[in-house]
Coordinates of C-alpha atoms in Angstrom, one line a residue:
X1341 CA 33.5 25.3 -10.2
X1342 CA 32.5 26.3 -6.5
X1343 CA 35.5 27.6 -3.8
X1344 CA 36.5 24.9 -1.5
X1345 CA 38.0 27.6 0.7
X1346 CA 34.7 29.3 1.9
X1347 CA 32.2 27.3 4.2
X1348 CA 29.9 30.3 4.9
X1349 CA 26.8 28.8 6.7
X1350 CA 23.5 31.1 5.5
X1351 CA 19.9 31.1 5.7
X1352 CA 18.1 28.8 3.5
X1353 CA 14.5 28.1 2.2
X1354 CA 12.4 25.7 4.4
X1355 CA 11.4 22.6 2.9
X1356 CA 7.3 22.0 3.4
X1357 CA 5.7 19.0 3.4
X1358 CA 1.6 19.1 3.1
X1359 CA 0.0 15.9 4.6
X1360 CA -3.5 15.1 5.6
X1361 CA -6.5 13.3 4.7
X1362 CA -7.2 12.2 0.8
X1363 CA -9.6 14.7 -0.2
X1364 CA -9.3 17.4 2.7
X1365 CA -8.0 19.8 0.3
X1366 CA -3.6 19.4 -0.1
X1367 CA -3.8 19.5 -3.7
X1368 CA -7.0 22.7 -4.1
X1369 CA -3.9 24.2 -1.6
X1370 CA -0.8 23.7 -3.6
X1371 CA -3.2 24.4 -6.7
X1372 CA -3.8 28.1 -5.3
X1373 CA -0.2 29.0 -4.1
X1374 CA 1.1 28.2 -7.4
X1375 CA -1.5 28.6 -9.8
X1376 CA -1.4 25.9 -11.3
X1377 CA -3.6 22.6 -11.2
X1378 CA -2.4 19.0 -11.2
X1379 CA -5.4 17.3 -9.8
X1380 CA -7.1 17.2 -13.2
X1381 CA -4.3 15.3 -14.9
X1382 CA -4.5 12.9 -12.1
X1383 CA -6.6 9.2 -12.4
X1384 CA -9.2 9.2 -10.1
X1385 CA -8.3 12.8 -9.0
X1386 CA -6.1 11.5 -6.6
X1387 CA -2.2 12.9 -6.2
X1388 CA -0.4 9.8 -7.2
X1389 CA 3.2 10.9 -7.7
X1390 CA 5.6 13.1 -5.5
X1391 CA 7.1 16.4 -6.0
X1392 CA 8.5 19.5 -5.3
X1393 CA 7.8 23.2 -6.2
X1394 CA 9.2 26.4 -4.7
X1395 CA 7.4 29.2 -4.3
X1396 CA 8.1 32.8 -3.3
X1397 CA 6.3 34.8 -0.9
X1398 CA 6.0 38.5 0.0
X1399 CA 5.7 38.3 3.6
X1400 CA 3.5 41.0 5.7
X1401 CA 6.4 43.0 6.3
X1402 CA 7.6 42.9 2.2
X1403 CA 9.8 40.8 2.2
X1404 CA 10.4 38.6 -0.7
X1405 CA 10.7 34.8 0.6
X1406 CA 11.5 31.7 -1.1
X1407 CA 9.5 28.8 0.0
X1408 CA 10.0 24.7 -1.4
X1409 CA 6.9 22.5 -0.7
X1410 CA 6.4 18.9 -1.1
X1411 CA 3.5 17.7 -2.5
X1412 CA 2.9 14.3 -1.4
X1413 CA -0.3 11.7 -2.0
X1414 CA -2.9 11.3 0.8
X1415 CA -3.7 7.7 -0.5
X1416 CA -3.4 5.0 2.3
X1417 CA -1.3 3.7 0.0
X1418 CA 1.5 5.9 0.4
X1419 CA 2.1 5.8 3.6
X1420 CA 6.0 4.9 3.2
X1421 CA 6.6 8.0 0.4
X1422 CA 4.4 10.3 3.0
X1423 CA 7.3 9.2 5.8
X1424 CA 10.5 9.9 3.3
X1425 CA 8.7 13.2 2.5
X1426 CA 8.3 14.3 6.3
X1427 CA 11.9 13.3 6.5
X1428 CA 13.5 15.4 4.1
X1429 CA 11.1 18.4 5.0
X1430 CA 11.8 21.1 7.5
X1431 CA 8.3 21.5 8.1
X1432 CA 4.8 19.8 8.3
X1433 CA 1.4 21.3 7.2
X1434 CA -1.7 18.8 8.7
X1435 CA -4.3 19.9 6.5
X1436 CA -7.7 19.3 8.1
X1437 CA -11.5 19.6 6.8
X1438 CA -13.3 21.9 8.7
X1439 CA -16.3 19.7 7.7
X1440 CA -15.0 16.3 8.4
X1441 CA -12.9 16.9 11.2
X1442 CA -9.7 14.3 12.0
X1443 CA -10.1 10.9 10.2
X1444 CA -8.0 8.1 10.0
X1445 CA -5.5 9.0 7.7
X1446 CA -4.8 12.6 9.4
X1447 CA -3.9 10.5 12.3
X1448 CA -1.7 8.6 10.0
X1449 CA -0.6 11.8 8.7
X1450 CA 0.2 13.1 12.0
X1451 CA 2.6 10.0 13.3
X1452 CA 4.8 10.3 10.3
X1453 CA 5.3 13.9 11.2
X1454 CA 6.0 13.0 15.0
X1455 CA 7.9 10.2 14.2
X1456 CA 10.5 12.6 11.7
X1457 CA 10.6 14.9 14.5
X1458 CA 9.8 18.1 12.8
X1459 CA 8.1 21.0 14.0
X1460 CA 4.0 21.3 12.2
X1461 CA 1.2 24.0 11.7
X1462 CA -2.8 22.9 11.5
X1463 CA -4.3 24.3 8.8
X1464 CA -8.2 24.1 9.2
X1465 CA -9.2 24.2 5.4
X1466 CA -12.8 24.6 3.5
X1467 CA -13.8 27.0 6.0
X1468 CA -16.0 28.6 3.0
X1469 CA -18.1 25.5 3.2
X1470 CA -21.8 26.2 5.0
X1471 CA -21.0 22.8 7.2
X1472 CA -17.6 24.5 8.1
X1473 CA -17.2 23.8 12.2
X1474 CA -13.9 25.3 12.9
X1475 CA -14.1 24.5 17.1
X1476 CA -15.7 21.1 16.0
X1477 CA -13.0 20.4 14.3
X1478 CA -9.9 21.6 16.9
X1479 CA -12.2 19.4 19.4
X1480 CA -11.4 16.6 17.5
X1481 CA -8.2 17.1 16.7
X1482 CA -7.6 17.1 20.9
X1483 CA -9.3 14.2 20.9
X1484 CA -6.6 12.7 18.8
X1485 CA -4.3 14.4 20.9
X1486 CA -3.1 17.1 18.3
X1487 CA -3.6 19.4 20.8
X1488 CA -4.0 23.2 19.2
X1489 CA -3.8 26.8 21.0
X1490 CA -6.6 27.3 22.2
X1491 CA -6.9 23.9 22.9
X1492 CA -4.3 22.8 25.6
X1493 CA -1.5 22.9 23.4
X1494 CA 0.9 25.2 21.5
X1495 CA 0.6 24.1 17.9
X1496 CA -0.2 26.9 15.5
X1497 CA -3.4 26.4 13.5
X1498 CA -4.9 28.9 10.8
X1499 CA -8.3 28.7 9.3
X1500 CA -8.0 28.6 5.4
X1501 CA -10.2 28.3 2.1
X1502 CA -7.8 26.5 -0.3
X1503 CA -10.4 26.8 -3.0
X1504 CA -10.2 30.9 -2.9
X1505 CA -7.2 31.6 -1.4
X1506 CA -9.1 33.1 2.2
X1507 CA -6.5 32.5 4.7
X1508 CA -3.5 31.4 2.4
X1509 CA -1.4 34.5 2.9
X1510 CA -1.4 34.1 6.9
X1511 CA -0.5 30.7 6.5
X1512 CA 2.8 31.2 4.2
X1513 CA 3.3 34.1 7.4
X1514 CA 3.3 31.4 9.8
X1515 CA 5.5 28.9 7.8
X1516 CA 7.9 31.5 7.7
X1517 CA 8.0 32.4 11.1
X1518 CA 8.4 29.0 12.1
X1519 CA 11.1 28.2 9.6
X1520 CA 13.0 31.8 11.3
X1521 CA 12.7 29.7 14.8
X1522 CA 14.2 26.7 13.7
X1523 CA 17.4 29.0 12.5
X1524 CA 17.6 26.5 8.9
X1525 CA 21.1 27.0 7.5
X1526 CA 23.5 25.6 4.5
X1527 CA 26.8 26.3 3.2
X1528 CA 26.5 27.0 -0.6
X1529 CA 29.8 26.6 -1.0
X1530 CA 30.4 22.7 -0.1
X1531 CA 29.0 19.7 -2.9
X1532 CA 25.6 18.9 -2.7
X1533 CA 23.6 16.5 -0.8
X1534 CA 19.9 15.4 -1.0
X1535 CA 17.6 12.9 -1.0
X1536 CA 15.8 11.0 -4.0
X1537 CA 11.7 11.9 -3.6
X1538 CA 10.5 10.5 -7.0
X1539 CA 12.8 8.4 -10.2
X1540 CA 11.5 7.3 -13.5
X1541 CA 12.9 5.8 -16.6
X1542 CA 11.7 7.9 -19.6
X1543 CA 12.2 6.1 -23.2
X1544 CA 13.5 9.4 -24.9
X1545 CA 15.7 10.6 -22.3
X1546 CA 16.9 7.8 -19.9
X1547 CA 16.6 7.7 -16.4
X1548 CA 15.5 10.7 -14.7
X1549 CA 15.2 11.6 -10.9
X1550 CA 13.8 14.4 -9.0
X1551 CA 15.7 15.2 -5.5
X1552 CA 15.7 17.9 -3.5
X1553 CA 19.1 19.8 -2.4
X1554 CA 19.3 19.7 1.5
X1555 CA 22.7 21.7 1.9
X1556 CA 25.7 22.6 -0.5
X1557 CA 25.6 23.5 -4.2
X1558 CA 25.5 21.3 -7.2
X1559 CA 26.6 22.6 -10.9
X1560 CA 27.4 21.2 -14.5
X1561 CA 30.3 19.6 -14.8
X1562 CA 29.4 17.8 -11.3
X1563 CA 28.6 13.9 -10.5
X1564 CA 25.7 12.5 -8.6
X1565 CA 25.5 9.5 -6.5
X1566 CA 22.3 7.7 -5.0
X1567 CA 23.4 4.5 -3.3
X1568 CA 25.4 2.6 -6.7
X1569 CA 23.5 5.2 -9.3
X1570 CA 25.6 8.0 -10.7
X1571 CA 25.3 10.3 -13.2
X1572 CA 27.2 13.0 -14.7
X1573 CA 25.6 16.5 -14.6
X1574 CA 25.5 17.5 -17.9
X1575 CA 22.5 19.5 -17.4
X1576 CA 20.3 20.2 -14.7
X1577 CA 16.6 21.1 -14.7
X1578 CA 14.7 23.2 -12.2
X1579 CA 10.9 22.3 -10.7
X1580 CA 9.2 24.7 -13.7
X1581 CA 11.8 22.4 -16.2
X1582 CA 13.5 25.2 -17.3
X1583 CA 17.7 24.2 -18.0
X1584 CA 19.6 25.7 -15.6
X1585 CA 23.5 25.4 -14.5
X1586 CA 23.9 25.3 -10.9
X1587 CA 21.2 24.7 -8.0
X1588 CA 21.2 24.4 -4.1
X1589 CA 20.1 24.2 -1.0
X1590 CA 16.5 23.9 -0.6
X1591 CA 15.7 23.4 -4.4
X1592 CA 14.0 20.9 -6.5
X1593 CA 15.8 19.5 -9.2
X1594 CA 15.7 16.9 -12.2
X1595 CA 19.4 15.1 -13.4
X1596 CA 18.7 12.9 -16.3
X1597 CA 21.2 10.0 -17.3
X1598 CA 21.6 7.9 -14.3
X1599 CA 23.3 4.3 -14.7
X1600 CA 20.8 2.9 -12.9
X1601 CA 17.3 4.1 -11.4
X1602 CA 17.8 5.6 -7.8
X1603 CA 15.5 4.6 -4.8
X1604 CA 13.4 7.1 -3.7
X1605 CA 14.4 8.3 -0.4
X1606 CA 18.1 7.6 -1.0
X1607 CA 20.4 10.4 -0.4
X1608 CA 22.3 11.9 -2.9
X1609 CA 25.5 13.4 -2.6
X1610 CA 27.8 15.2 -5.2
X1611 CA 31.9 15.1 -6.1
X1612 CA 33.9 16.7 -8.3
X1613 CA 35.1 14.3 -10.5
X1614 CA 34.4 11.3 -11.7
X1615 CA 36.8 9.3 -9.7
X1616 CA 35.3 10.4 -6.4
X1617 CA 31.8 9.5 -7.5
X1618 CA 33.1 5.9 -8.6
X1619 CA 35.0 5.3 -5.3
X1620 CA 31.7 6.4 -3.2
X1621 CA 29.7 3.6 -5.1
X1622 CA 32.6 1.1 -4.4
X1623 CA 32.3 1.6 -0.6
X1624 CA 28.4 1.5 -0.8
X1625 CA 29.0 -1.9 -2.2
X1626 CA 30.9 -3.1 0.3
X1627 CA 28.2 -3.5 3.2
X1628 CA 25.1 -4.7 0.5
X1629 CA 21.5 -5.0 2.4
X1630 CA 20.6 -8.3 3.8
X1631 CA 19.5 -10.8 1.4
X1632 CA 15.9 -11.8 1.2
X1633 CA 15.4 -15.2 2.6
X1634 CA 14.6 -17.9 0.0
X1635 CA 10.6 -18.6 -0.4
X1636 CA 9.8 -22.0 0.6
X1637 CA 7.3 -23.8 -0.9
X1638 CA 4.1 -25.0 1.8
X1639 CA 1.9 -28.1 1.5
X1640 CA -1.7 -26.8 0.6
X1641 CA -0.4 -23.0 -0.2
X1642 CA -0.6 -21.9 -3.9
X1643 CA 2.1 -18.9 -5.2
X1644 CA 1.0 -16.3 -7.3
X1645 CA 4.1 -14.9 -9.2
X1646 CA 4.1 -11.6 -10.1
X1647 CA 5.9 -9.1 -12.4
X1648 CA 5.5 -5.3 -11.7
X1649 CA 6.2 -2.3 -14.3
X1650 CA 5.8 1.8 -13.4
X1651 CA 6.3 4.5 -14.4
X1652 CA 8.4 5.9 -11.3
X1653 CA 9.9 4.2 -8.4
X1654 CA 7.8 5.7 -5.8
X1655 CA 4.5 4.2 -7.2
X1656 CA 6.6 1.1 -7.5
X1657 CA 7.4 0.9 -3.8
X1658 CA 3.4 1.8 -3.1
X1659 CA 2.2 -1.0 -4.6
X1660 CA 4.5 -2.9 -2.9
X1661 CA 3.3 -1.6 0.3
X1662 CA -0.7 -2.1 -0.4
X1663 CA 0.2 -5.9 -1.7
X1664 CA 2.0 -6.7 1.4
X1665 CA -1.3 -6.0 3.2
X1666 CA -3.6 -8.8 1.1
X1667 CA -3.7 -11.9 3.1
X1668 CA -5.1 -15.3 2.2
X1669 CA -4.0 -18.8 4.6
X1670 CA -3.7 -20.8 1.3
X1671 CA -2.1 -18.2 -1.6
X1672 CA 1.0 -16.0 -1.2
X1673 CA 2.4 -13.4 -3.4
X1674 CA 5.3 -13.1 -4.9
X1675 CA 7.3 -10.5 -6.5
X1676 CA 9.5 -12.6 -9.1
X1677 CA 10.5 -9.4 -11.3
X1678 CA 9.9 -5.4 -10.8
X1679 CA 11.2 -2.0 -12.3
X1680 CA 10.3 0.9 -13.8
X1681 CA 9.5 1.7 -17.7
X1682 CA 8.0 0.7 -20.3
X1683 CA 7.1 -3.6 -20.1
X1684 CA 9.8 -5.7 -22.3
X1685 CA 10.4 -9.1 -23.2
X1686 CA 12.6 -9.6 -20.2
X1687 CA 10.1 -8.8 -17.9
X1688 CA 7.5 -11.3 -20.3
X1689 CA 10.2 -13.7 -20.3
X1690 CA 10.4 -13.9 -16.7
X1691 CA 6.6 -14.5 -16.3
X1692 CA 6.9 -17.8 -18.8
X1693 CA 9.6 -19.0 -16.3
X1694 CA 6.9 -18.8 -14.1
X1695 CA 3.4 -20.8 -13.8
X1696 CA 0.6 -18.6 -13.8
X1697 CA 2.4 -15.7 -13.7
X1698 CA 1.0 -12.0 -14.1
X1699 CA 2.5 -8.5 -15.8
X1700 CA 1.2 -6.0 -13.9
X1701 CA 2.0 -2.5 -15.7
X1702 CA 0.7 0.7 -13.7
X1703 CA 1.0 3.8 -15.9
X1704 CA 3.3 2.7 -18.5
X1705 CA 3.1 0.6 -21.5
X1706 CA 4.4 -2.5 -23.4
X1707 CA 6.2 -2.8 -26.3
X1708 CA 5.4 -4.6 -29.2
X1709 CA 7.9 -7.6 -28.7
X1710 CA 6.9 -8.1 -25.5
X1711 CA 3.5 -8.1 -26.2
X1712 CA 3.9 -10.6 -29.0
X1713 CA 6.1 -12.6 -26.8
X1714 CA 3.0 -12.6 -24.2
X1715 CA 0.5 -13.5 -26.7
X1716 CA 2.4 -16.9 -27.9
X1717 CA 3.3 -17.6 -24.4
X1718 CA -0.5 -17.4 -23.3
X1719 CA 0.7 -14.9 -20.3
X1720 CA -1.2 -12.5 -19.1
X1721 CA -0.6 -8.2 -18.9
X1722 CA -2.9 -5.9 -17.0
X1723 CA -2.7 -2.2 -17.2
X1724 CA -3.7 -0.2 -14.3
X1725 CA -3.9 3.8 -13.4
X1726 CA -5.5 3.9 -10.0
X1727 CA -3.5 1.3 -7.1
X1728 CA -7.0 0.4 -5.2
X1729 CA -8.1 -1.3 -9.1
X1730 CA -5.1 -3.4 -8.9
X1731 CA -5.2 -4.3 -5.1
X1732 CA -9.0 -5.5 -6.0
X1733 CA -7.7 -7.3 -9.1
X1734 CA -4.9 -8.8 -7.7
X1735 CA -7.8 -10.3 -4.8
X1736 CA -9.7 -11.9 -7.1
X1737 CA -7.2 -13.8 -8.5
X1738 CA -6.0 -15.0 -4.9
X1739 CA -9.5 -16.0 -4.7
X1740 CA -9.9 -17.5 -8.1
X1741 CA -6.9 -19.7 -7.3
X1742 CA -7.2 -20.5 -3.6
X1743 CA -7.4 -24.3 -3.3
X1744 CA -10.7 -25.8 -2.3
X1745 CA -10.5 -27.3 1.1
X1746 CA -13.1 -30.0 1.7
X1747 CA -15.1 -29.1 5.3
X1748 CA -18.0 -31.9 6.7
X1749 CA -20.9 -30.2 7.5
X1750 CA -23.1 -31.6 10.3
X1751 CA -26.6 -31.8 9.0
X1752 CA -28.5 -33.1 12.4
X1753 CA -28.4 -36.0 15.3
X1754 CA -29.9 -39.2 16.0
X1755 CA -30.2 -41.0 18.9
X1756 CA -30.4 -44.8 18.4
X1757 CA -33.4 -46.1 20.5
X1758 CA -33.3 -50.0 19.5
X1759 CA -31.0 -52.1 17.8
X1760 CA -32.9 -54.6 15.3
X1761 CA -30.6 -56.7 13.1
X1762 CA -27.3 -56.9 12.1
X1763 CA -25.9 -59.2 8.7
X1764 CA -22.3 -58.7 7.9
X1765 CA -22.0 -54.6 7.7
X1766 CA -25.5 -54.1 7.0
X1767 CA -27.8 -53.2 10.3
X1768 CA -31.2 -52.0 11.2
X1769 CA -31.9 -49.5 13.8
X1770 CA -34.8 -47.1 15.3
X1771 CA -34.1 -44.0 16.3
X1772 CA -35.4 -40.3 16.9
X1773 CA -34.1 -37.1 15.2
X1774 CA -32.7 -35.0 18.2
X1775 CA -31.5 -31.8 15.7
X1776 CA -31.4 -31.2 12.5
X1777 CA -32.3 -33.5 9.8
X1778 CA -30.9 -36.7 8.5
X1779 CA -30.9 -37.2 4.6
X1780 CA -30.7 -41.1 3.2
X1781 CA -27.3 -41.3 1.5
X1782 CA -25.4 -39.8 4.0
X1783 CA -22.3 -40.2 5.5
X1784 CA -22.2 -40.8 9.6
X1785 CA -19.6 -40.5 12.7
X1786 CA -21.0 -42.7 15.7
X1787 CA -20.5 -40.9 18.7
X1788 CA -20.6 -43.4 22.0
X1789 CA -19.8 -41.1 25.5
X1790 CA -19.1 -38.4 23.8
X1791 CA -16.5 -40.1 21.7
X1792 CA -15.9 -40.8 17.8
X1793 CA -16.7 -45.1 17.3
X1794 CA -16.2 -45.0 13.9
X1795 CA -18.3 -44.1 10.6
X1796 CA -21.0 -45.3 8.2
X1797 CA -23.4 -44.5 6.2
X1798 CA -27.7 -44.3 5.8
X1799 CA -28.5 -46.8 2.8
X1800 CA -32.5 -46.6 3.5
X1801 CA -34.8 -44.5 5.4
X1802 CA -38.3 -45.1 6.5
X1803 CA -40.8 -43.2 8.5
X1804 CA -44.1 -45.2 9.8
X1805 CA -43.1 -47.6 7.3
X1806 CA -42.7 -45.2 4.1
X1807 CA -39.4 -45.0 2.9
X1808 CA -38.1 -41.4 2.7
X1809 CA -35.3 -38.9 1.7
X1810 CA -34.9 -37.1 4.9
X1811 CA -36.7 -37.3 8.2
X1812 CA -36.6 -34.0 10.1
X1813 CA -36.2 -32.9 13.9
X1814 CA -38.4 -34.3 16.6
X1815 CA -39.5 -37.4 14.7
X1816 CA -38.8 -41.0 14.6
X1817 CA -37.6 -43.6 12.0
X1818 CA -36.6 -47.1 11.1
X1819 CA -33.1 -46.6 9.4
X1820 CA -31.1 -49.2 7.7
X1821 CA -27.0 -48.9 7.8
X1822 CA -24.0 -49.6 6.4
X1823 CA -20.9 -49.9 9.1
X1824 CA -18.1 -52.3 10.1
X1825 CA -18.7 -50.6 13.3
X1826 CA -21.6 -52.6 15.9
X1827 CA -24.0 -49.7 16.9
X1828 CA -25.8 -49.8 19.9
X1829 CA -29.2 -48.7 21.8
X1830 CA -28.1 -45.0 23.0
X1831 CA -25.0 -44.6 20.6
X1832 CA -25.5 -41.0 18.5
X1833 CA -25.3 -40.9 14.9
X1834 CA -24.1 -37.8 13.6
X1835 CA -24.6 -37.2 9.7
X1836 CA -22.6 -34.8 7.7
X1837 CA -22.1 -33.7 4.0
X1838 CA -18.4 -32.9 2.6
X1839 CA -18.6 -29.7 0.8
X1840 CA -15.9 -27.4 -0.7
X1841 CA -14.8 -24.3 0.2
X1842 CA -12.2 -22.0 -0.9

């Protein structure tokens, strides 16, 4: 076990965070400094999970540098895991296409970096490409106000080809440098802390989290504590998944056997014994969150009840976050159940409780009972790998089971020009078509000064003495009415037809 009698501060590894646009080139740049390539395994080729590697560079001068880099997705979607992942990082990377220039999720991008206050480094990428417009593109990033050198500011840029490596080398130079400015120290020798970047519940092994160490030391024997999850380390896995036995500052790491599945984001800190971790949780209890306000039910507003299964926490909380966004005046979502793992009966169970509830599973599966629970129950369980597929989904139900509203249509005007009979609610009247068209059948409002009479509606039509269906603008007609309302020479007759909408 570690000496409590040493608190030796010493340099650590900086933390890197890569953000930017979806397809501007994070992943092709992770892919190269590692040499590996997760885009493939990915649906829709997008980077839908966080996580961490550590690299290690030979810097200009020879020396052998460790560097830990966050990998996190570019998707809209996660904009709250691309905030946690600038907050745990030392540094930012914006990458940039030196085709595309800034769009709208750089900018994005860019305000999660300012708003964790960390220092950041441009890097222009797919400056290989015959469009490439390097100045182009630090124009418009001053035009965003990312303001480079060179370009009325002071932020370090360098021009790379993530797809073959052309600029790389400088850039791991200049991450370097800047993580030598901001002096980043830890003390090995004190417990661990860190923060939770991605938590899943495997069905072999249990629960299992990734976090990466910001200061101290953790080692078997240890406890871990995220908010009222604890585990004891019994083993602890590095970012390659090789077993090792003690870990710390600036690395990656996976503990396996939580109690309960960690939120990602929530710090992690490590004790001793047992004991320690136990009282920890107990005072974390003490001051819960808020609770949720109950939701009230609305007159002419339909709820959709919904029960959500991933496979980690952080896609869990993504979802959550493109939901909130879909809006209708008549249908609301609600989240009546979520987790992560693998769908069971409770979560099916839940969904009967419910009336036209949906199991929404997002890479991970269903077992058996559950799925014979759903079949009897006639509730239905969607599977989905890429988040926009649900979002769309998830609208067309909303739109499926929006109430109709009934709307009146105005169809035309008629301007009564002589009043001929009246006996009981039945009249006779001539008037002109001012706009529109009037159809027999129809329903009426009978405007007199600009105001609403009363109602009534066209049981005969006839033009030059020929009965007809409609009469159209500009022409005149005999029309027979029904109304408990006495219409008179000048009065306005407006018809209208009731059709639904959604």
């Amino acid at each position: 076990m570690m000496s409590k009698e040493t608190t030796t501060t010493t340099e650590r590894a900086p933390i890197v965070v890569i953000m930017g646009h979806i397809d501007h080139g994070k992943s092709t740049l992770l892919d190269y400094i590692r040499k590996t390539n997760i885009v493939a395994t990915e649906a829709g080729g997008i980077t839908q999970h966080i996580s961490a590697y550590e690299v290690s560079h030979k810097t200009s001068s020879g020396a052998e540098k460790r560097i830990t880099f966050l990998d996190t997705p570019g998707h809209e979607a996660f904009k709250g895991m691309r905030a946690r992942g600038a907050r745990v990082a030392d540094i930012a990377v914006l990458v940039v296409s030196a085709e595309d220039g800034v769009k709208e999720q750089t900018i994005e991008a860019y305000r999660s970096i300012k708003e964790a206050d960390i220092p950041f480094i441009v890097a222009i990428n797919k400056i290989d490409k015959t469009n490439a417009n390097i100045e182009q593109t630090k124009l418009s990033l001053a035009e965003a106000e990312i303001y480079v050198e060179g370009y009325g500011g002071s932020i370090s840029w360098v021009g790379i080809s993530a797809k073959v490596g052309t600029g790389v080398p400088e850039l791991l130079d200049t991450l370097l440098l800047l993580a030598e400015m901001e002096e980043l120290k830890g003390t090995a020798e004190k417990p661990a802390e860190g923060v939770i970047i991605e938590s899943r519940l495997d069905p072999k092994k249990g629960i299992i989290a990734t976090l990466v160490i910001t200061d101290g030391t953790i080692e078997k024997g240890m406890f871990a504590v995220a908010e009222e999850a604890l585990t004891p380390i019994r083993s602890i896995e590095n970012f390659a998944g090789k077993t090792i036995d003690r870990a710390s500052f600036s690395s990656p790491i996976r503990l396996t056997g939580w109690s309960a599945v960690p939120t990602v984001g929530a710090k992690v800190y490590s004790f001793p014994t047992k004991k320690l971790a136990e009282e920890a949780i107990a005072n974390a209890k003490k001051h819960p969150a808020a609770v949720a306000a109950p939701l009230l039910r609305q007159e002419g507003v339909v709820t959709i009840p919904l029960v959500i299964k991933t496979d980690v926490a952080g896609t869990l909380e993504a979802i959550e976050h493109e939901l909130g966004k879909l809006k209708h005046e008549r249908v609301l979502i609600r989240i009546i159940q979520k987790g992560v793992g693998t769908i069971g009966e409770s979560d099916v169970k839940s969904a009967t409780g419910s009336s036209g509830a949906v199991v929404i599973g997002f890479h991970t599966k269903v077992d058996a009972l559950a799925a014979d629970l759903a079949f009897r129950n006639n509730v239905t369980i969607m599977h989905f790998d890429i988040i926009y597929k649900l979002t769309e989904y998830i609208e067309e139900v909303m739109k499926e089971r929006a109430p109709h509203i009934e709307v009146a249509e105005e169809t035309g005007t008629l301007k009564v020009i002589r009043f001929f009979s009246q006996q009981k609610e039945k009249q006779v009247i001539g008037g002109r078509v001012e706009t529109g068209k009037i159809v027999n059948g129809a329903k009426f409002k009978i405007m007199r000064r600009d105001a609403e009479i009363g109602e009534g509606r066209i049981i005969e039509l006839q033009q030059q003495k020929i009965k007809s269906q409609e009469v159209g603008e500009g022409a005149e007609c005999g029309v027979m009415v029904e109304s408990k309302f006495t219409i008179a020479e000048r009065d306005i007759l407006v018809p209208y037809v009731v059709v639904k909408k959604q």
